Short mmCIF file of the C-alpha atoms (twelve columns), coordinates in Angstrom:
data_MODEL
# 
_entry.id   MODEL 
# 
loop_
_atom_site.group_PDB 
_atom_site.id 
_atom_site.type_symbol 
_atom_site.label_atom_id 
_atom_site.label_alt_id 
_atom_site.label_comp_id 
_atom_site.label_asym_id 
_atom_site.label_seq_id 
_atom_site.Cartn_x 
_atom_site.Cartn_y 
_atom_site.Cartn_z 
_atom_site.pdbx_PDB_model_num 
ATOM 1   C CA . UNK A 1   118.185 131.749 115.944 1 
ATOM 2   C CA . UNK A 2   117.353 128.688 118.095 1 
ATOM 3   C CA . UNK A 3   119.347 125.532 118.259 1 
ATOM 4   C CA . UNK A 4   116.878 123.496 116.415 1 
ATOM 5   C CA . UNK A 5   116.836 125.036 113.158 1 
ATOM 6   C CA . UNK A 6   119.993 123.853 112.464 1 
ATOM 7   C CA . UNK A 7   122.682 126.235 113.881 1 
ATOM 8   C CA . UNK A 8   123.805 122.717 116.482 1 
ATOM 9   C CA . UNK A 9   124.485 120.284 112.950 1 
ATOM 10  C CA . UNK A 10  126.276 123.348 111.449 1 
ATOM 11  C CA . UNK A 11  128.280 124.367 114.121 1 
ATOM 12  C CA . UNK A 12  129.019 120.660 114.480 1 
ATOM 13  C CA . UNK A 13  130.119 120.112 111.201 1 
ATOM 14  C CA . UNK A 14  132.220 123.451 110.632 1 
ATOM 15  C CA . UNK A 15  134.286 122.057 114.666 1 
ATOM 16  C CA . UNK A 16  134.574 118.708 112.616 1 
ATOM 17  C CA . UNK A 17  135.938 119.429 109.655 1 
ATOM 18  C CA . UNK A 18  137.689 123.248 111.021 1 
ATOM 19  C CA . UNK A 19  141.257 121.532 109.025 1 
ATOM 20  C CA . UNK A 20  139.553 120.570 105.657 1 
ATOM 21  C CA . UNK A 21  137.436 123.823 105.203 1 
ATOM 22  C CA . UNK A 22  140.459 125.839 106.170 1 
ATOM 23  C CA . UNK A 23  139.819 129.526 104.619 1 
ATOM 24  C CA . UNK A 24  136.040 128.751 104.808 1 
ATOM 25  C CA . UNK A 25  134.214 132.018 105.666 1 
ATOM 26  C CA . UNK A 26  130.669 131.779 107.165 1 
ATOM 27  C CA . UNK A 27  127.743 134.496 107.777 1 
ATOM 28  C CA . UNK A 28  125.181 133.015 110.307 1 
ATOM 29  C CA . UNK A 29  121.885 135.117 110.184 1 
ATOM 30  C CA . UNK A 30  119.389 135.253 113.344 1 
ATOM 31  C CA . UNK A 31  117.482 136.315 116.083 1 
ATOM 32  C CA . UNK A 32  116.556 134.254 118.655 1 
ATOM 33  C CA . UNK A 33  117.192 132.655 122.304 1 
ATOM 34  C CA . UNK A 34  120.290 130.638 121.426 1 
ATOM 35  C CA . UNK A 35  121.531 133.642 119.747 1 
ATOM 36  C CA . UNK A 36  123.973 134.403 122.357 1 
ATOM 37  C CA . UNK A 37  124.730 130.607 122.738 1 
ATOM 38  C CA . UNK A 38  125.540 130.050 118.736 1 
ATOM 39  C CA . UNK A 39  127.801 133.007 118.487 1 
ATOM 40  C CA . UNK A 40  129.825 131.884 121.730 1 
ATOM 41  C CA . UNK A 41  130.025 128.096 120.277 1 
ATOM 42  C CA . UNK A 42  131.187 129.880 116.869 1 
ATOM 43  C CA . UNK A 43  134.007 132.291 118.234 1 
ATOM 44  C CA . UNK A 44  135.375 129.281 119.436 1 
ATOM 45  C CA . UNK A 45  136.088 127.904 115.951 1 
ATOM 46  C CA . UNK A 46  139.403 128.162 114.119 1 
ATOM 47  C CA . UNK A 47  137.155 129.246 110.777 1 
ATOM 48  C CA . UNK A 48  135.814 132.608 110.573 1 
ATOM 49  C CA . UNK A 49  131.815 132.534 111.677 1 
ATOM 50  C CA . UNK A 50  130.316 135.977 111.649 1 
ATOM 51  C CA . UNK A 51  127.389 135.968 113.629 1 
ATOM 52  C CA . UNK A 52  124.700 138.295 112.592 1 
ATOM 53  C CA . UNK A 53  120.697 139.441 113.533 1 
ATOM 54  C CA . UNK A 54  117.974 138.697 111.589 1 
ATOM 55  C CA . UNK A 55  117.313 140.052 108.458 1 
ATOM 56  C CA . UNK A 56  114.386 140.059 105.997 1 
ATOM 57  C CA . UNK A 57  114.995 137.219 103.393 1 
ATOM 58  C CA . UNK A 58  114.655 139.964 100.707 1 
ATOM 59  C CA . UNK A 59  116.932 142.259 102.118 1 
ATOM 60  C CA . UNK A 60  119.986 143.437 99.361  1 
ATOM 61  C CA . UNK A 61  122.573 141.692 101.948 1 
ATOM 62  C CA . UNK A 62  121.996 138.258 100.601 1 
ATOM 63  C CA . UNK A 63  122.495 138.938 96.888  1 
ATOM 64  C CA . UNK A 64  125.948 138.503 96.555  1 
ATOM 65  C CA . UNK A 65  126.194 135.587 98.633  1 
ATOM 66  C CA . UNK A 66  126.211 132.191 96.201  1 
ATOM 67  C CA . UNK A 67  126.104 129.357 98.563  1 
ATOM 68  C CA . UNK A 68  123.532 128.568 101.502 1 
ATOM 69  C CA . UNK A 69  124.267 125.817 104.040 1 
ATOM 70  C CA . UNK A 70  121.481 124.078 105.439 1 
ATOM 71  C CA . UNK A 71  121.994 121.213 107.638 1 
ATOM 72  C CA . UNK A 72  118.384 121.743 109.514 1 
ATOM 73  C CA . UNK A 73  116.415 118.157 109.180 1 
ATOM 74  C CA . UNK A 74  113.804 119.524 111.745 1 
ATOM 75  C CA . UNK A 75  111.748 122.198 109.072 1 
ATOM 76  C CA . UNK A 76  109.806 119.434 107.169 1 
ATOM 77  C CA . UNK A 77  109.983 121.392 103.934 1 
ATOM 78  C CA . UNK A 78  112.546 124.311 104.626 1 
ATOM 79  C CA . UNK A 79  111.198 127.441 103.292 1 
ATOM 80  C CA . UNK A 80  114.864 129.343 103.525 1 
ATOM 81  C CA . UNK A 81  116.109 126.531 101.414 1 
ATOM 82  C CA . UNK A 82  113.407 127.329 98.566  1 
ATOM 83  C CA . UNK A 83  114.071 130.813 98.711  1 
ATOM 84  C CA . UNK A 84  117.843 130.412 98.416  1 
ATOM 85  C CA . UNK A 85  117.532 127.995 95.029  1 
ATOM 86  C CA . UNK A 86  114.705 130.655 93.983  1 
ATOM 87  C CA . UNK A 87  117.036 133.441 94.296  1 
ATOM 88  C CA . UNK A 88  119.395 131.327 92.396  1 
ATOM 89  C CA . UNK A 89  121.705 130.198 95.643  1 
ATOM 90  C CA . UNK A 90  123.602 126.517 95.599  1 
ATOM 91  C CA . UNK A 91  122.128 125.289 98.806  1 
ATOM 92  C CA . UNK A 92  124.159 122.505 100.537 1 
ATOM 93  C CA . UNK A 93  121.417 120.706 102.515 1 
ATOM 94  C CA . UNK A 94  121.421 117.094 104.428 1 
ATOM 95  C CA . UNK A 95  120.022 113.807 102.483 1 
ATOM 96  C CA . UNK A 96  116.887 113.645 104.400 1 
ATOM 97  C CA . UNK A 97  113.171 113.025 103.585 1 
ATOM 98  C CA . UNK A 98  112.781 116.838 104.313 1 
ATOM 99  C CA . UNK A 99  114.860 118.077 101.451 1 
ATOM 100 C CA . UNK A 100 113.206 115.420 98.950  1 
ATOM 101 C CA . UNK A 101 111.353 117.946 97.254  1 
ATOM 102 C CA . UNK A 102 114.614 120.038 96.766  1 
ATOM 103 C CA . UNK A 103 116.659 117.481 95.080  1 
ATOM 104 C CA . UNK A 104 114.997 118.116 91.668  1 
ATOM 105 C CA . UNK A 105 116.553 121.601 91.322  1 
ATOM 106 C CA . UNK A 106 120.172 121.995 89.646  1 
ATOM 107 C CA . UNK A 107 121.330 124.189 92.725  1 
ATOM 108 C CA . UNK A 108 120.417 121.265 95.284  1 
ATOM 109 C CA . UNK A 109 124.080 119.680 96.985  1 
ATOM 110 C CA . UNK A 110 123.366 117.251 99.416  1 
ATOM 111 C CA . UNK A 111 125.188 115.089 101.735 1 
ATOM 112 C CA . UNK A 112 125.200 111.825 103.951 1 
ATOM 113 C CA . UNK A 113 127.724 112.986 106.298 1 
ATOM 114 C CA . UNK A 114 130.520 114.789 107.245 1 
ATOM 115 C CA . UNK A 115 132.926 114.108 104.523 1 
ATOM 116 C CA . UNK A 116 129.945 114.192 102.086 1 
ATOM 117 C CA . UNK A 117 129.411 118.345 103.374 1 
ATOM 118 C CA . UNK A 118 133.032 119.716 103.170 1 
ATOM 119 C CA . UNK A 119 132.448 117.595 99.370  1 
ATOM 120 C CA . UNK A 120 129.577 119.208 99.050  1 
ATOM 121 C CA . UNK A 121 130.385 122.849 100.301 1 
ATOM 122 C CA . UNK A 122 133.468 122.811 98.903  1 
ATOM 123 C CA . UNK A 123 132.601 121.905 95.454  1 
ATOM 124 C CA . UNK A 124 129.723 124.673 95.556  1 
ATOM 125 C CA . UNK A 125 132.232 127.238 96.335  1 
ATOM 126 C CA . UNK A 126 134.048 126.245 92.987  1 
ATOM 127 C CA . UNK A 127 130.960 126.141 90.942  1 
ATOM 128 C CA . UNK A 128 128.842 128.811 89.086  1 
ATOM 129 C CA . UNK A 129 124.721 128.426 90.595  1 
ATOM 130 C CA . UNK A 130 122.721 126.836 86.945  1 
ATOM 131 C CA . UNK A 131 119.895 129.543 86.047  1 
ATOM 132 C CA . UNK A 132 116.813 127.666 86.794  1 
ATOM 133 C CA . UNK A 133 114.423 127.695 83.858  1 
ATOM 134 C CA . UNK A 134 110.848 129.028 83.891  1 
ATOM 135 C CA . UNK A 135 108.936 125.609 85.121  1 
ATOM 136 C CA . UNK A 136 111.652 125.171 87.967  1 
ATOM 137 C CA . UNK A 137 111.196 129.013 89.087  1 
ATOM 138 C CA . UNK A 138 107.269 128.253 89.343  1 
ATOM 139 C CA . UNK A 139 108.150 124.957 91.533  1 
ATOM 140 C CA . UNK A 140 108.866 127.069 93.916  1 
ATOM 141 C CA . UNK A 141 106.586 129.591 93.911  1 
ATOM 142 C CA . UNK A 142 103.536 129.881 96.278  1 
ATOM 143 C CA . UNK A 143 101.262 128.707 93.784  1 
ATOM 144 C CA . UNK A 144 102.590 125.823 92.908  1 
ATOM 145 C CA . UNK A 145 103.180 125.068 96.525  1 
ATOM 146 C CA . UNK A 146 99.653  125.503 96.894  1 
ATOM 147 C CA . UNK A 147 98.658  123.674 93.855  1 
ATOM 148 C CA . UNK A 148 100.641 120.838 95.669  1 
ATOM 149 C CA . UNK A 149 98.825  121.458 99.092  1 
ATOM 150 C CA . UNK A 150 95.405  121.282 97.339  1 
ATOM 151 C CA . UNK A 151 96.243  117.848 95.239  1 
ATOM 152 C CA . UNK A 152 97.195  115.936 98.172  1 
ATOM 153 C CA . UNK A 153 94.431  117.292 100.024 1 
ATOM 154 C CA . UNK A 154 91.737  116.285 97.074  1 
ATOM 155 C CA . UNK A 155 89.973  119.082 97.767  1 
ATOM 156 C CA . UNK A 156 86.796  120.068 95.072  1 
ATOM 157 C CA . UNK A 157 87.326  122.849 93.148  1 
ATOM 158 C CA . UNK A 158 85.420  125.535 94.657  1 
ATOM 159 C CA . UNK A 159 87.217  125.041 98.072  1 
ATOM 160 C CA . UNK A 160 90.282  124.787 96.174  1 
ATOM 161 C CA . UNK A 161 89.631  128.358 94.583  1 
ATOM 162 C CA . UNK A 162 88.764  129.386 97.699  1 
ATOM 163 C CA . UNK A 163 91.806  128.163 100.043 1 
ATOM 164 C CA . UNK A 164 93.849  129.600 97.041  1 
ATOM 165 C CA . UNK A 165 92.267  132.951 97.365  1 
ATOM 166 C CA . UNK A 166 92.643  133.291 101.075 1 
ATOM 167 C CA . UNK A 167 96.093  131.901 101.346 1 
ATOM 168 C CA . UNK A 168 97.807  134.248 98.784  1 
ATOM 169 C CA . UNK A 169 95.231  137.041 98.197  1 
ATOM 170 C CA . UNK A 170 96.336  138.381 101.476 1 
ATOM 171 C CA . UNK A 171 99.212  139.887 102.579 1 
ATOM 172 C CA . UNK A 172 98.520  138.942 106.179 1 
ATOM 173 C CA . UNK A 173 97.650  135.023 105.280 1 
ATOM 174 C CA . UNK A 174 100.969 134.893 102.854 1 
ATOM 175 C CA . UNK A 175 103.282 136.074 105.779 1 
ATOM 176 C CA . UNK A 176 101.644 133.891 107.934 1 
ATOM 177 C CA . UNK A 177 102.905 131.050 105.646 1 
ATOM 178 C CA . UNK A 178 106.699 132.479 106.039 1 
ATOM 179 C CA . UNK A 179 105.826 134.552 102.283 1 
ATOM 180 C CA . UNK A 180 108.894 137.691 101.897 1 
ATOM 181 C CA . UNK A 181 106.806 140.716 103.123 1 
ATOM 182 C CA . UNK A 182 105.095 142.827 100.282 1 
ATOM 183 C CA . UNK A 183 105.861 140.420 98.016  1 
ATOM 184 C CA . UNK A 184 102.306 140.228 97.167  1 
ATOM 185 C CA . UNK A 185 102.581 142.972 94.966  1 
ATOM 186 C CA . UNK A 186 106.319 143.098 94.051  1 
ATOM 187 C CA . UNK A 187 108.484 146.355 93.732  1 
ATOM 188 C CA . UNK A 188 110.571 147.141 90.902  1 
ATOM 189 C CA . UNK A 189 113.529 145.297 92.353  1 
ATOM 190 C CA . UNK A 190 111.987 142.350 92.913  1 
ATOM 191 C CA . UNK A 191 110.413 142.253 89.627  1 
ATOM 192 C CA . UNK A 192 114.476 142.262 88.507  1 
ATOM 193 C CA . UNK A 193 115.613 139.708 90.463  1 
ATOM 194 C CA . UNK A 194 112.313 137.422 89.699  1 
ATOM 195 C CA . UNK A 195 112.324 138.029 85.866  1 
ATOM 196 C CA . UNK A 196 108.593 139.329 86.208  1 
ATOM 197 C CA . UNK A 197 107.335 142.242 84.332  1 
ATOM 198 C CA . UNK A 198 108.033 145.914 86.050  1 
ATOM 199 C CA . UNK A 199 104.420 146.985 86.597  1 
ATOM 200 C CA . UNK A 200 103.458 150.213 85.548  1 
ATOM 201 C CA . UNK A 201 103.828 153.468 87.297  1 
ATOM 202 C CA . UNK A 202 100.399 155.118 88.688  1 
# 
């Protein structure tokens, strides 16, 4: 939880507009230096800002939630905000360069400003998330991240299969790049929530 990632434009935006998202109820998640900072700045709002410490992006807390606010520009391609539409989520993120790739997904609110947010967040609130369909889900997969990072790098095939091998063959490697730990080889849950086949018991 550090300024930069977007806790300063939220906490900006929920002082702003504190009379036209009246009854809004917010979870912030984090661990971090500004920790102490973001939850002082968000007791002093009139809307209810729970301030919380950092979870695992898998954990069971987040199911239930339906809408993830995201006003970071700062993350270049946010990987929160593709695991929110993955897990099905309405994200409410900023009109920026940085969320381009997000914009194709049904799930994807964004905004130009602060009346264009409390639109946005508001409206999401109101709305059921649209189930994404199978070539969306693999969008936003690793692979298909990868498949991207390997196109635009023209890279021959053999260093391709390579790069590909390393970068999600390993647990290690696929945390590195922000991957949900043990999702390498998914548990039964997470085979649920993904749609995947439950692999077999040894």
């Amino acid at each position: 939880m550090v300024w930069s990632k977007g806790f300063k434009e939220l906490i900006k935006l929920l002082q702003d507009n504190q009379k036209e998202l009246i009854g809004l109820e917010v979870d912030l998640y984090g661990s971090g230096e500004d920790s102490d900072q973001v939850q002082a700045a968000a007791k002093k709002l009139d809307l209810v800002v729970r301030v919380y410490p950092g979870r695992d992006h898998a954990d069971p807390v987040f199911h239930d939630y339906k809408v993830f606010l995201n006003p970071s520009t700062t993350d270049v391609v946010c990987t929160t905000t593709a695991e929110a539409l993955a897990m099905g989520k309405i994200v409410v993120c900023a009109n920026h360069p940085s969320n381009d790739f997000f914009k194709q997904f049904p799930n994807c609110r964004t905004y130009d400003n602060s009346n264009g947010f409390v639109e946005a967040t508001r409206k999401a609130l109101t709305e059921e998330p649209a189930e994404l369909t199978g070539a969306q889900r693999h969008e936003l997969s690793w692979e298909a991240a990868t498949e991207r990072f390997l196109r635009v790098a023209d890279l021959d095939q053999d260093v391709s299969a390579y790069l590909h091998h390393v970068a999600l063959g390993f647990e290690t490697s696929r945390r590195a790049f922000g991957a949900i730990p043990g999702s390498l080889q998914p548990d039964e849950e997470q085979c649920k929530e993904l749609g995947l086949a439950i692999p077999a018991a040894t």
